[in-house]
Amino acid sequence: MFSYRHAFHAGNHADVLKHAILVQILDYFNRKEGAYWVIDTHAGGGLYALDGDWAGQSGEVKDGLDRLLAASEPPALISRYLQAVAAFNPDGQANIYPGSPCLALQSMRPQDHLRLFELHTTEIEVLQDTLAHLGKKATRHTQVAHEDGFHGLLRLLPPPPRRGIILIDPPYEDKQDYRHVLTAVREGLQRFAQGCFAIWYPQVQRVQAHEMARSLERLPVDWLHASLSVCKPSEDGLGMHGSGMFIVNPPWTLQAELEEALPWLAQVLAQDSGARFSLTRGTAAPQGSSRAQGQAPLSESPRQKRSPSRR
Ligand code: SAM
C-alpha cells in the first residue's frame, strides 16, 4: 500500500493554494439556490491536528498557513480561506487544519451532496471518525467509499442535479497518477461536460508532471490554470518546489480573485528567489472553428518569461 499520509503536509503552501481556490469555487456555487454535488476523488482524513505527531514532525505548516496568518492585508480570496480555516479553530489558535471534505461540508447547504473516495485503510477510518464527530449535518448527505477515486468518479457522472464540483487531488507518489488524472478528466468531461473539475498537481522535476499540465491545457474546454512556486527547483532533483491548480469550467469570478491573490501569495510564501506564479486561461473553440482552443497568459511574476521550455 502507499506511504502517503496527508497529515504530514496539512496546511503547507500547496494546501493553501488548493483550498483557497476550492473555497472560492464553493462560494460561487452557493450563489444559486440549485443543489450541487461535490465529488472528492482523493479525500484524505478530513481534519488534521497541526500540533500532532505527523504535522508537528514535518513542520510544513510553518511555510504555509502560518505565514499567511502572520502577514498583513491578505487579498479577498485569502481572507475568505483564512475565515474558513478559523471556523475549525474556535479558540483562536490554528491547531486544527480542515482538509477538502471538511471545507466542502462547511460551505455546503442541506440540499447539496458530498461524495468522498479514499483508498488508504487507515485514512478512511480517520475520515469516517471525523465525519461522525461532525454529526448529522456532515453525514446526512455524505457518502464515503473505500474505493479507487479515479474509477468511482466516472460512475457518479453526471450527478443528478447537473451541477457539480469535482476535486481530483491524488498523492502522485505513483507516477501513474498523472496518466490516471488525464483519463479521469477526459472521460469525466464526456459524461459531464459542464462540470467544474479542479485538479491539483505538484511542481516536481518529473517529466510526467509537466506533460500532464500541458495535456490539460490542450483540452478543448474553458479552463484556468494557476501555479505557484515557492522556491527554486532543488539541485538534486528531489522535492516539490510549488504546485498548481487546473480548473475546468471555472467560476467567472475566479480569474480576478487569483490575479489579486497570486502575487501576494508568491511574496508571502517565498522561500528563495525562485518564488513565482503564473495564471493562464484557455477557452473552448467556437463551434466549427479549426482552432482547438484559445489560450492566454493572464499574469505572471514580473521577472518570469513565458517560454515553451520552462512550462
Ligand atoms: N484532498 C485532500 C485534501 O485536500 O484535504 C487530500 C488528499 S491527499 C493529497 C491524497 C489522498 O488520496 C491520500 O489520503 C491517499 O491515501 C488517497 N489515495 C491514494 N490513491 C487513491 C485512489 N486511487 N483513490 C482514492 N484515494 C486514494
Coordinates of C-alpha atoms and ligand atoms in Angstrom, one line a residue:
M1 CA 0.0 0.0 0.0
F2 CA 1.1 3.6 -0.1
S3 CA 3.1 5.5 2.5
Y4 CA 1.5 8.9 1.8
R5 CA -0.3 10.5 4.7
H6 CA -1.7 13.9 4.1
A7 CA -1.3 14.8 7.8
F8 CA 2.5 15.4 7.1
H9 CA 1.6 18.1 4.6
A10 CA -1.5 19.7 6.1
G11 CA -1.6 23.4 5.8
N12 CA 1.5 23.6 3.6
H13 CA 1.8 26.0 0.7
A14 CA 0.2 23.5 -1.6
D15 CA -2.8 23.1 0.6
V16 CA -3.1 26.9 0.8
L17 CA -3.3 27.2 -3.0
K18 CA -5.7 24.3 -3.4
H19 CA -8.0 25.0 -0.5
A20 CA -8.2 28.8 -1.1
I21 CA -9.4 28.0 -4.7
L22 CA -11.8 25.3 -3.5
V23 CA -13.5 27.6 -1.0
Q24 CA -13.9 30.3 -3.7
I25 CA -15.5 27.7 -6.1
L26 CA -17.9 26.6 -3.3
D27 CA -18.9 30.1 -2.6
Y28 CA -19.6 30.7 -6.3
F29 CA -21.8 27.6 -6.4
N30 CA -23.7 28.8 -3.4
R31 CA -24.8 31.9 -5.3
K32 CA -27.5 29.9 -6.9
E33 CA -30.2 28.1 -4.9
G34 CA -30.0 24.9 -7.0
A35 CA -28.4 21.9 -5.4
Y36 CA -24.9 20.7 -6.4
W37 CA -22.7 17.7 -5.7
V38 CA -19.1 17.8 -4.6
I39 CA -17.1 14.7 -5.5
D40 CA -13.7 14.4 -3.9
T41 CA -11.8 11.6 -5.5
H42 CA -8.9 11.5 -3.0
A43 CA -10.4 12.7 0.3
G44 CA -7.7 12.1 2.9
G45 CA -8.5 12.1 6.6
G46 CA -10.7 15.2 6.7
L47 CA -9.2 17.0 9.7
Y48 CA -5.6 17.3 10.8
A49 CA -4.0 18.2 14.2
L50 CA -1.3 20.7 13.4
D51 CA 0.2 20.2 16.8
G52 CA 0.0 16.4 16.4
D53 CA 2.8 14.0 15.6
W54 CA 2.5 14.0 11.8
A55 CA 2.2 17.7 11.1
G56 CA 4.5 18.6 14.0
Q57 CA 7.2 16.3 12.6
S58 CA 7.2 17.8 9.1
G59 CA 6.6 21.4 10.2
E60 CA 5.4 22.2 6.6
V61 CA 2.6 24.4 8.0
K62 CA 5.2 26.9 9.1
D63 CA 5.9 27.7 5.5
G64 CA 2.3 27.6 4.5
L65 CA -0.7 28.6 6.6
D66 CA 1.4 30.1 9.4
R67 CA 3.0 32.6 7.0
L68 CA -0.5 33.8 5.9
L69 CA -1.6 34.2 9.5
A70 CA 1.4 36.4 10.2
A71 CA 1.1 38.5 7.0
S72 CA -0.9 41.7 6.7
E73 CA -3.6 42.8 4.2
P74 CA -4.5 39.5 2.6
P75 CA -6.4 39.7 -0.6
A76 CA -10.1 38.7 -0.6
L77 CA -9.5 35.1 -1.8
I78 CA -7.1 34.5 1.1
S79 CA -9.2 36.3 3.7
R80 CA -12.1 34.0 2.9
Y81 CA -9.8 30.9 3.1
L82 CA -8.4 32.1 6.5
Q83 CA -12.0 32.6 7.6
A84 CA -12.9 29.0 6.6
V85 CA -9.9 27.6 8.5
A86 CA -10.6 29.8 11.5
A87 CA -14.1 28.3 11.8
F88 CA -12.5 24.9 12.8
N89 CA -10.4 26.7 15.4
P90 CA -12.9 28.5 17.7
D91 CA -10.3 29.0 20.4
G92 CA -8.4 31.3 18.0
Q93 CA -5.4 29.0 17.8
A94 CA -4.6 27.4 14.4
N95 CA -4.3 23.9 15.8
I96 CA -6.7 22.1 13.5
Y97 CA -6.5 22.1 9.7
P98 CA -9.5 21.3 7.7
G99 CA -9.0 19.1 4.6
S100 CA -11.1 19.3 1.5
P101 CA -14.0 17.2 2.8
C102 CA -14.4 19.4 5.8
L103 CA -14.0 22.6 3.8
A104 CA -16.7 21.4 1.4
L105 CA -19.1 20.4 4.2
Q106 CA -18.7 23.8 5.9
S107 CA -19.8 25.6 2.7
M108 CA -22.5 23.1 1.5
R109 CA -26.2 23.6 2.2
P110 CA -28.8 21.0 3.2
Q111 CA -29.7 20.4 -0.5
D112 CA -26.1 19.6 -1.6
H113 CA -24.4 16.2 -1.6
L114 CA -20.8 15.1 -0.9
R115 CA -19.2 12.0 -2.3
L116 CA -15.8 11.0 -1.0
F117 CA -13.4 8.4 -2.1
E118 CA -10.4 7.2 -0.1
L119 CA -8.3 4.1 -0.7
H120 CA -5.9 4.1 2.3
T121 CA -7.3 1.7 5.0
T122 CA -6.2 3.9 8.0
E123 CA -7.0 7.2 6.4
I124 CA -10.6 6.1 5.6
E125 CA -11.2 5.2 9.2
V126 CA -9.9 8.6 10.2
L127 CA -12.2 10.2 7.7
Q128 CA -15.2 8.2 8.9
D129 CA -14.5 9.1 12.5
T130 CA -14.1 12.8 11.6
L131 CA -17.5 12.8 9.8
A132 CA -19.1 11.0 12.7
H133 CA -17.8 13.6 15.2
L134 CA -19.1 16.4 13.0
G135 CA -22.6 14.9 13.4
K136 CA -25.8 14.5 11.3
K137 CA -25.2 17.6 9.3
A138 CA -22.0 16.1 8.0
T139 CA -23.3 12.6 7.4
R140 CA -26.8 13.1 6.1
H141 CA -25.9 13.9 2.6
T142 CA -22.4 12.4 2.5
Q143 CA -21.2 9.1 1.2
V144 CA -17.8 7.7 1.7
A145 CA -16.4 4.9 -0.4
H146 CA -13.3 2.8 0.3
E147 CA -12.5 2.7 -3.4
D148 CA -10.2 4.0 -6.1
G149 CA -11.5 7.5 -6.7
F150 CA -10.5 7.6 -10.4
H151 CA -12.9 4.7 -11.1
G152 CA -15.6 5.7 -8.6
L153 CA -15.8 9.2 -10.1
L154 CA -17.0 8.0 -13.5
R155 CA -19.8 6.0 -12.0
L156 CA -21.2 9.2 -10.4
L157 CA -21.2 11.4 -13.5
P158 CA -23.2 13.2 -14.3
P159 CA -24.5 14.0 -10.8
P160 CA -28.4 14.2 -10.7
P161 CA -28.6 18.0 -10.3
R162 CA -26.3 18.6 -13.2
R163 CA -24.3 21.0 -11.0
G164 CA -21.0 19.7 -9.6
I165 CA -17.5 20.3 -8.4
I166 CA -15.0 17.5 -8.8
L167 CA -11.8 17.8 -6.9
I168 CA -9.0 15.5 -8.1
D169 CA -6.1 15.5 -5.7
P170 CA -4.1 12.3 -5.8
P171 CA -0.7 12.0 -3.9
Y172 CA 1.2 11.4 -7.2
E173 CA 3.5 9.1 -5.3
D174 CA 2.8 6.6 -8.1
K175 CA 3.7 8.3 -11.4
Q176 CA 0.7 6.5 -13.0
D177 CA -1.4 9.1 -11.1
Y178 CA -0.6 11.7 -13.8
R179 CA -2.0 9.4 -16.5
H180 CA -5.0 8.5 -14.4
V181 CA -5.8 12.1 -13.9
L182 CA -5.9 12.8 -17.6
T183 CA -8.0 9.8 -18.3
A184 CA -10.4 10.7 -15.5
V185 CA -10.8 14.3 -16.7
R186 CA -11.2 13.3 -20.3
E187 CA -13.8 10.6 -19.6
G188 CA -15.4 12.7 -16.9
L189 CA -16.0 15.5 -19.4
Q190 CA -17.6 13.1 -21.8
R191 CA -20.2 12.3 -19.1
F192 CA -20.5 15.7 -17.5
A193 CA -19.3 18.5 -19.9
Q194 CA -20.5 21.3 -17.7
G195 CA -18.8 20.0 -14.5
C196 CA -16.3 22.1 -12.6
F197 CA -13.2 19.9 -12.4
A198 CA -10.4 21.2 -10.1
I199 CA -7.1 19.3 -10.4
W200 CA -4.2 19.8 -8.1
Y201 CA -0.7 18.8 -9.1
P202 CA 2.8 19.2 -7.6
Q203 CA 5.6 21.1 -9.2
V204 CA 8.3 18.5 -9.2
Q205 CA 11.1 17.6 -11.5
R206 CA 9.3 14.8 -13.2
V207 CA 8.5 14.8 -16.9
Q208 CA 5.0 13.4 -16.2
A209 CA 4.1 16.4 -14.1
H210 CA 5.0 18.8 -17.0
E211 CA 3.3 16.6 -19.6
M212 CA 0.1 16.3 -17.6
A213 CA -0.2 20.1 -17.2
R214 CA 0.4 20.6 -20.9
S215 CA -2.1 17.9 -21.9
L216 CA -4.7 19.5 -19.6
E217 CA -4.1 22.9 -21.3
R218 CA -4.9 21.2 -24.7
L219 CA -8.4 20.2 -23.6
P220 CA -11.0 21.9 -25.8
V221 CA -12.8 23.4 -22.8
D222 CA -12.8 26.6 -20.7
W223 CA -10.0 26.4 -18.1
L224 CA -8.0 28.5 -15.7
H225 CA -4.5 27.3 -14.6
A226 CA -2.8 28.8 -11.5
S227 CA 0.6 27.8 -10.4
L228 CA 2.7 29.0 -7.5
S229 CA 6.4 28.1 -7.0
V230 CA 7.7 28.9 -3.5
C231 CA 11.4 28.2 -4.2
K232 CA 13.9 27.1 -6.9
P233 CA 13.8 23.5 -8.0
S234 CA 16.4 21.6 -5.9
E235 CA 19.7 20.7 -7.4
D236 CA 19.3 17.1 -6.6
G237 CA 16.1 17.0 -8.5
L238 CA 14.1 15.9 -5.5
G239 CA 11.2 17.5 -3.6
M240 CA 8.3 19.8 -4.5
H241 CA 9.0 23.5 -5.3
G242 CA 5.4 24.5 -5.8
S243 CA 2.1 23.4 -7.0
G244 CA -0.7 24.1 -9.5
M245 CA -4.4 24.1 -9.7
F246 CA -6.1 23.5 -13.1
I247 CA -9.8 24.3 -13.1
V248 CA -12.0 23.2 -16.0
N249 CA -15.2 25.3 -16.3
P250 CA -14.0 27.8 -13.6
P251 CA -16.4 30.3 -12.0
W252 CA -16.1 33.5 -14.0
T253 CA -15.1 35.3 -10.7
L254 CA -12.1 33.2 -10.0
Q255 CA -9.7 34.8 -12.5
A256 CA -9.9 38.3 -10.9
E257 CA -9.6 36.8 -7.5
L258 CA -6.5 34.9 -8.5
E259 CA -4.9 37.9 -10.3
E260 CA -5.1 39.7 -6.9
A261 CA -4.1 36.8 -4.7
L262 CA -1.2 35.1 -6.6
P263 CA 1.3 38.0 -6.4
W264 CA 0.6 38.3 -2.7
L265 CA 1.0 34.6 -2.2
A266 CA 4.2 34.4 -4.1
Q267 CA 5.6 37.2 -1.9
V268 CA 4.4 35.9 1.4
L269 CA 5.3 32.2 0.7
A270 CA 8.6 32.8 -1.0
Q271 CA 11.4 30.7 0.4
D272 CA 14.0 32.0 -2.1
S273 CA 14.3 34.0 -5.3
G274 CA 12.7 31.2 -7.3
A275 CA 9.3 32.1 -5.9
R276 CA 6.8 33.0 -8.7
F277 CA 3.3 32.5 -10.0
S278 CA 1.5 32.2 -13.3
L279 CA -2.1 32.4 -14.3
T280 CA -3.2 31.2 -17.7
R281 CA -6.6 30.7 -19.3
G282 CA -7.9 28.7 -22.2
T283 CA -11.2 28.8 -23.9
A284 CA -13.2 26.2 -25.8
A285 CA -13.3 26.6 -29.5
P286 CA -16.4 28.2 -31.0
Q287 CA -18.5 25.7 -33.0
G288 CA -16.9 25.0 -36.4
S289 CA -13.6 26.6 -35.6
S290 CA -10.5 24.9 -36.7
R291 CA -8.5 26.0 -33.7
A292 CA -8.8 23.6 -30.9
Q293 CA -8.8 26.4 -28.3
G294 CA -7.6 29.8 -27.5
Q295 CA -5.0 30.3 -24.8
A296 CA -3.8 33.4 -23.0
P297 CA -1.3 34.0 -20.2
L298 CA -3.1 36.4 -17.9
S299 CA -0.4 37.3 -15.4
E300 CA 2.9 36.1 -14.2
S301 CA 5.6 37.1 -11.8
P302 CA 7.4 40.1 -13.3
R303 CA 10.8 38.5 -13.9
Q304 CA 9.3 35.4 -15.3
K305 CA 9.3 34.9 -19.1
R306 CA 6.8 32.5 -20.5
S307 CA 8.6 30.1 -22.8
P308 CA 7.8 26.6 -24.0
S309 CA 10.9 25.1 -22.3
R310 CA 10.0 26.4 -18.9
R311 CA 6.4 25.2 -18.9
Ligands
SAM1 N1 -8.0 16.0 -0.9 C1 -7.4 16.0 0.5 C2 -7.4 17.5 1.0 O1 -7.3 18.4 0.2 O2 -7.6 17.6 2.2 C3 -6.0 15.5 0.5 C4 -5.8 14.2 -0.2 S1 -4.2 13.6 -0.2 C5 -3.3 14.6 -1.2 C6 -4.5 12.2 -1.2 C7 -5.2 11.0 -0.6 O3 -5.6 10.1 -1.6 C8 -4.5 10.2 0.4 O4 -5.2 10.2 1.6 C9 -4.4 8.8 -0.2 O5 -4.5 7.8 0.8 C10 -5.5 8.8 -1.1 N2 -5.4 7.9 -2.3 C11 -4.3 7.5 -3.0 N3 -4.7 6.8 -4.1 C12 -6.1 6.8 -4.1 C13 -7.0 6.3 -5.1 N4 -6.6 5.7 -6.2 N5 -8.3 6.5 -4.8 C14 -8.7 7.2 -3.7 N6 -7.8 7.6 -2.7 C15 -6.5 7.5 -3.0

